[in-house]
Short mmCIF file of C-alpha atoms in Angstrom, two decimals:
data_model
loop_
_atom_site.label_atom_id
_atom_site.label_comp_id
_atom_site.label_asym_id
_atom_site.label_seq_id
_atom_site.Cartn_x
_atom_site.Cartn_y
_atom_site.Cartn_z
CA MET A 12 310.20 130.20 21.89
CA SER A 13 308.24 128.77 24.78
CA PHE A 14 305.88 130.93 26.82
CA PHE A 15 307.98 130.42 29.96
CA SER A 16 311.15 131.60 28.19
CA LEU A 17 309.35 134.63 26.78
CA LEU A 18 307.86 135.47 30.18
CA THR A 19 311.28 135.13 31.80
CA ILE A 20 312.82 137.47 29.23
CA ALA A 21 309.95 139.96 29.60
CA LEU A 22 310.23 139.98 33.38
CA ALA A 23 314.01 140.35 33.31
CA LEU A 24 313.82 143.21 30.82
CA SER A 25 311.07 144.94 32.79
CA LEU A 26 313.10 145.02 35.99
CA ASP A 27 315.05 148.07 34.76
CA ALA A 28 311.75 149.88 34.32
CA PHE A 29 310.59 148.52 37.68
CA GLY A 30 313.60 150.02 39.46
CA VAL A 31 313.17 153.40 37.78
CA ALA A 32 309.40 153.36 38.40
CA VAL A 33 309.85 152.62 42.10
CA CYS A 34 312.38 155.42 42.30
CA ILE A 35 310.02 157.84 40.55
CA GLY A 36 307.10 156.64 42.65
CA LEU A 37 309.00 157.35 45.86
CA ASN A 38 309.06 161.02 44.90
CA ASN A 39 306.08 162.74 46.53
CA GLN A 40 305.99 165.47 43.89
CA VAL A 41 305.22 163.15 40.95
CA ARG A 42 301.52 163.16 40.05
CA ARG A 43 299.42 160.17 39.01
CA ASN A 44 299.23 161.28 35.34
CA ASN A 45 303.02 161.49 35.22
CA LYS A 46 303.28 157.94 36.54
CA TYR A 47 300.91 156.66 33.86
CA LEU A 48 302.89 158.44 31.15
CA PHE A 49 306.15 156.98 32.45
CA ALA A 50 304.65 153.46 32.53
CA LEU A 51 303.33 153.87 28.97
CA SER A 52 306.73 155.13 27.85
CA PHE A 53 308.52 152.17 29.45
CA GLY A 54 306.11 149.65 27.90
CA PHE A 55 306.16 151.25 24.46
CA PHE A 56 309.95 151.47 24.22
CA GLN A 57 310.42 147.90 25.49
CA PHE A 58 308.05 146.75 22.75
CA PHE A 59 309.52 149.00 20.05
CA PHE A 60 313.18 148.29 20.79
CA SER A 61 312.69 144.53 21.07
CA LEU A 62 310.77 144.63 17.76
CA ILE A 63 313.58 146.57 16.09
CA GLY A 64 316.15 144.18 17.56
CA ALA A 65 314.24 141.10 16.42
CA TYR A 66 313.93 142.35 12.84
CA ALA A 67 317.55 143.52 12.77
CA GLY A 68 318.63 140.10 14.03
CA PHE A 69 316.51 138.37 11.40
CA LEU A 70 317.97 140.55 8.62
CA PHE A 71 321.49 140.03 9.95
CA ASN A 72 321.06 136.24 10.11
CA THR A 73 319.41 136.10 6.68
CA TYR A 74 321.67 138.37 4.65
CA ILE A 75 325.00 138.60 6.47
CA ALA A 76 325.77 135.65 8.71
CA SER A 77 323.92 133.32 11.01
CA VAL A 78 324.49 134.00 14.68
CA PRO A 79 324.44 130.70 16.56
CA GLU A 80 322.58 130.45 19.86
CA VAL A 81 325.89 130.23 21.73
CA ILE A 82 326.81 133.74 20.59
CA GLY A 83 323.28 134.94 21.40
CA GLY A 84 323.57 133.44 24.88
CA ILE A 85 326.91 135.13 25.40
CA VAL A 86 325.48 138.48 24.33
CA ILE A 87 322.48 138.10 26.66
CA ALA A 88 324.78 137.14 29.54
CA ILE A 89 326.92 140.21 28.82
CA VAL A 90 323.78 142.39 28.89
CA GLY A 91 322.99 140.84 32.28
CA CYS A 92 326.48 141.70 33.52
CA LEU A 93 326.04 145.26 32.26
CA MET A 94 322.73 145.51 34.15
CA ILE A 95 324.47 144.40 37.33
CA LYS A 96 327.25 146.95 36.68
CA GLU A 97 324.63 149.66 36.08
CA GLY A 98 322.93 148.75 39.35
CA TYR A 99 326.27 148.98 41.14
CA GLU A 100 327.04 152.39 39.64
CA ASN A 101 323.50 153.69 40.26
CA LYS A 102 323.90 153.43 44.04
CA GLY A 103 320.18 153.93 44.58
CA GLU A 104 320.05 157.42 43.13
CA CYS A 105 316.77 158.54 41.61
CA PRO A 106 316.90 159.87 38.05
CA LEU A 107 316.02 163.49 37.39
CA ILE A 108 312.26 163.85 37.07
CA LYS A 109 311.07 166.24 34.36
CA PRO A 110 308.20 165.87 31.90
CA SER A 111 310.75 165.72 29.06
CA MET A 112 312.27 162.63 30.66
CA TYR A 113 309.46 160.30 29.50
CA ILE A 114 311.25 159.53 26.25
CA VAL A 115 314.77 159.59 27.68
CA LEU A 116 313.97 157.23 30.56
CA GLY A 117 311.78 155.03 28.34
CA MET A 118 314.63 154.59 25.88
CA SER A 119 317.28 154.15 28.55
CA VAL A 120 315.50 151.28 30.30
CA SER A 121 314.83 149.63 26.92
CA ILE A 122 318.25 149.49 25.25
CA ASP A 123 318.78 145.97 26.55
CA ALA A 124 315.47 144.93 24.91
CA MET A 125 316.98 145.69 21.51
CA VAL A 126 319.96 143.45 22.21
CA VAL A 127 317.76 140.65 23.53
CA GLY A 128 315.46 141.04 20.53
CA PHE A 129 318.46 140.80 18.21
CA THR A 130 319.75 137.62 19.81
CA ALA A 131 316.75 135.77 21.25
CA LEU A 132 313.81 136.74 19.04
CA ASP A 133 315.50 136.66 15.63
CA ASN A 134 314.86 132.98 14.97
CA ILE A 135 311.08 133.30 14.98
CA LYS A 136 309.84 132.58 11.47
CA SER A 137 306.63 134.61 11.17
CA ALA A 138 306.23 138.36 11.44
CA ALA A 139 303.05 137.91 13.47
CA ALA A 140 304.90 135.83 16.07
CA VAL A 141 307.63 138.47 16.37
CA PHE A 142 305.03 141.20 16.76
CA THR A 143 303.02 139.32 19.40
CA ASP A 144 306.15 138.33 21.36
CA THR A 145 307.49 141.88 21.40
CA LEU A 146 304.04 143.25 22.23
CA PHE A 147 303.93 140.79 25.13
CA ILE A 148 307.27 142.15 26.36
CA GLY A 149 305.90 145.70 26.21
CA ILE A 150 302.68 144.78 28.03
CA VAL A 151 304.59 142.96 30.77
CA THR A 152 306.79 146.03 31.22
CA LEU A 153 303.73 148.29 31.35
CA ILE A 154 302.10 146.10 34.02
CA ILE A 155 305.32 145.78 36.03
CA SER A 156 305.83 149.57 35.89
CA LEU A 157 302.28 150.28 37.05
CA GLY A 158 302.75 147.75 39.83
CA ALA A 159 305.98 149.46 40.82
CA PHE A 160 304.19 152.79 41.11
CA LEU A 161 301.51 151.21 43.28
CA LEU A 162 304.13 149.49 45.38
CA ALA A 163 306.11 152.72 45.79
CA ARG A 164 303.24 154.25 47.75
CA TYR A 165 303.88 151.66 50.45
CA LEU A 166 307.66 151.63 50.18
CA ARG A 167 308.43 155.31 50.56
CA ARG A 168 310.63 154.48 53.54
CA VAL A 169 312.55 151.61 51.91
CA ASN A 170 314.90 153.07 49.30
CA ALA A 171 316.82 149.84 48.58
CA ILE A 172 314.09 148.29 46.39
CA GLY A 173 314.92 150.29 43.27
CA LYS A 174 318.63 149.78 43.74
CA TYR A 175 318.47 145.98 43.71
CA ALA A 176 316.12 145.60 40.73
CA ASP A 177 319.04 145.99 38.30
CA TYR A 178 320.92 143.21 40.08
CA LEU A 179 317.99 140.82 39.88
CA GLY A 180 317.35 141.60 36.20
CA GLY A 181 321.05 141.11 35.42
CA ILE A 182 321.17 137.76 37.19
CA ILE A 183 318.06 136.55 35.34
CA LEU A 184 319.55 137.55 31.97
CA ILE A 185 322.86 135.84 32.81
CA ILE A 186 321.02 132.63 33.72
CA PHE A 187 318.96 132.81 30.52
CA GLY A 188 322.14 133.43 28.50
CA LEU A 189 323.81 130.41 30.09
CA LYS A 190 320.70 128.36 29.29
CA MET A 191 321.00 129.38 25.63
CA ILE A 192 324.70 128.49 25.58
CA PHE A 193 324.57 125.10 27.27
CA LEU A 194 321.07 123.72 26.58
#
């Protein structure tokens, strides 16, 4: 997979975490340490779920049946549509902020990474390449989340930013899915 494709996937996947991080950052009661823990959670689960998805996709393609890129593109496009639907249903509401939510929110913004890992990262031949690609996805999510928390300090009055991040991420995944199908 090319660096540009991997970066595009990482940015699209991190936009869920970006939207949640902006929403959390807009809350005046959330402390700096909580923001760091949320960003670490988002980055770790993006890495972990995309790694699990990539290995599950490799095992599925090796031992059960090969999934052609057309099917992978369709699945990624469907994930993009689901992200847009989630953004529509979210209506800009901020998730409940509790210390126990680090794991729950980290996992919830990373479910799509497992699907993308299953379909887009399964054809990588070496384990080291899979690990570095998924680690890259996690690091990009960590950086995007930290940036969202910094940005939220300046955007406390604009609540629409977090609401539209799901739409943008969904559109990017749909475009990438269509690229996999037709190119």
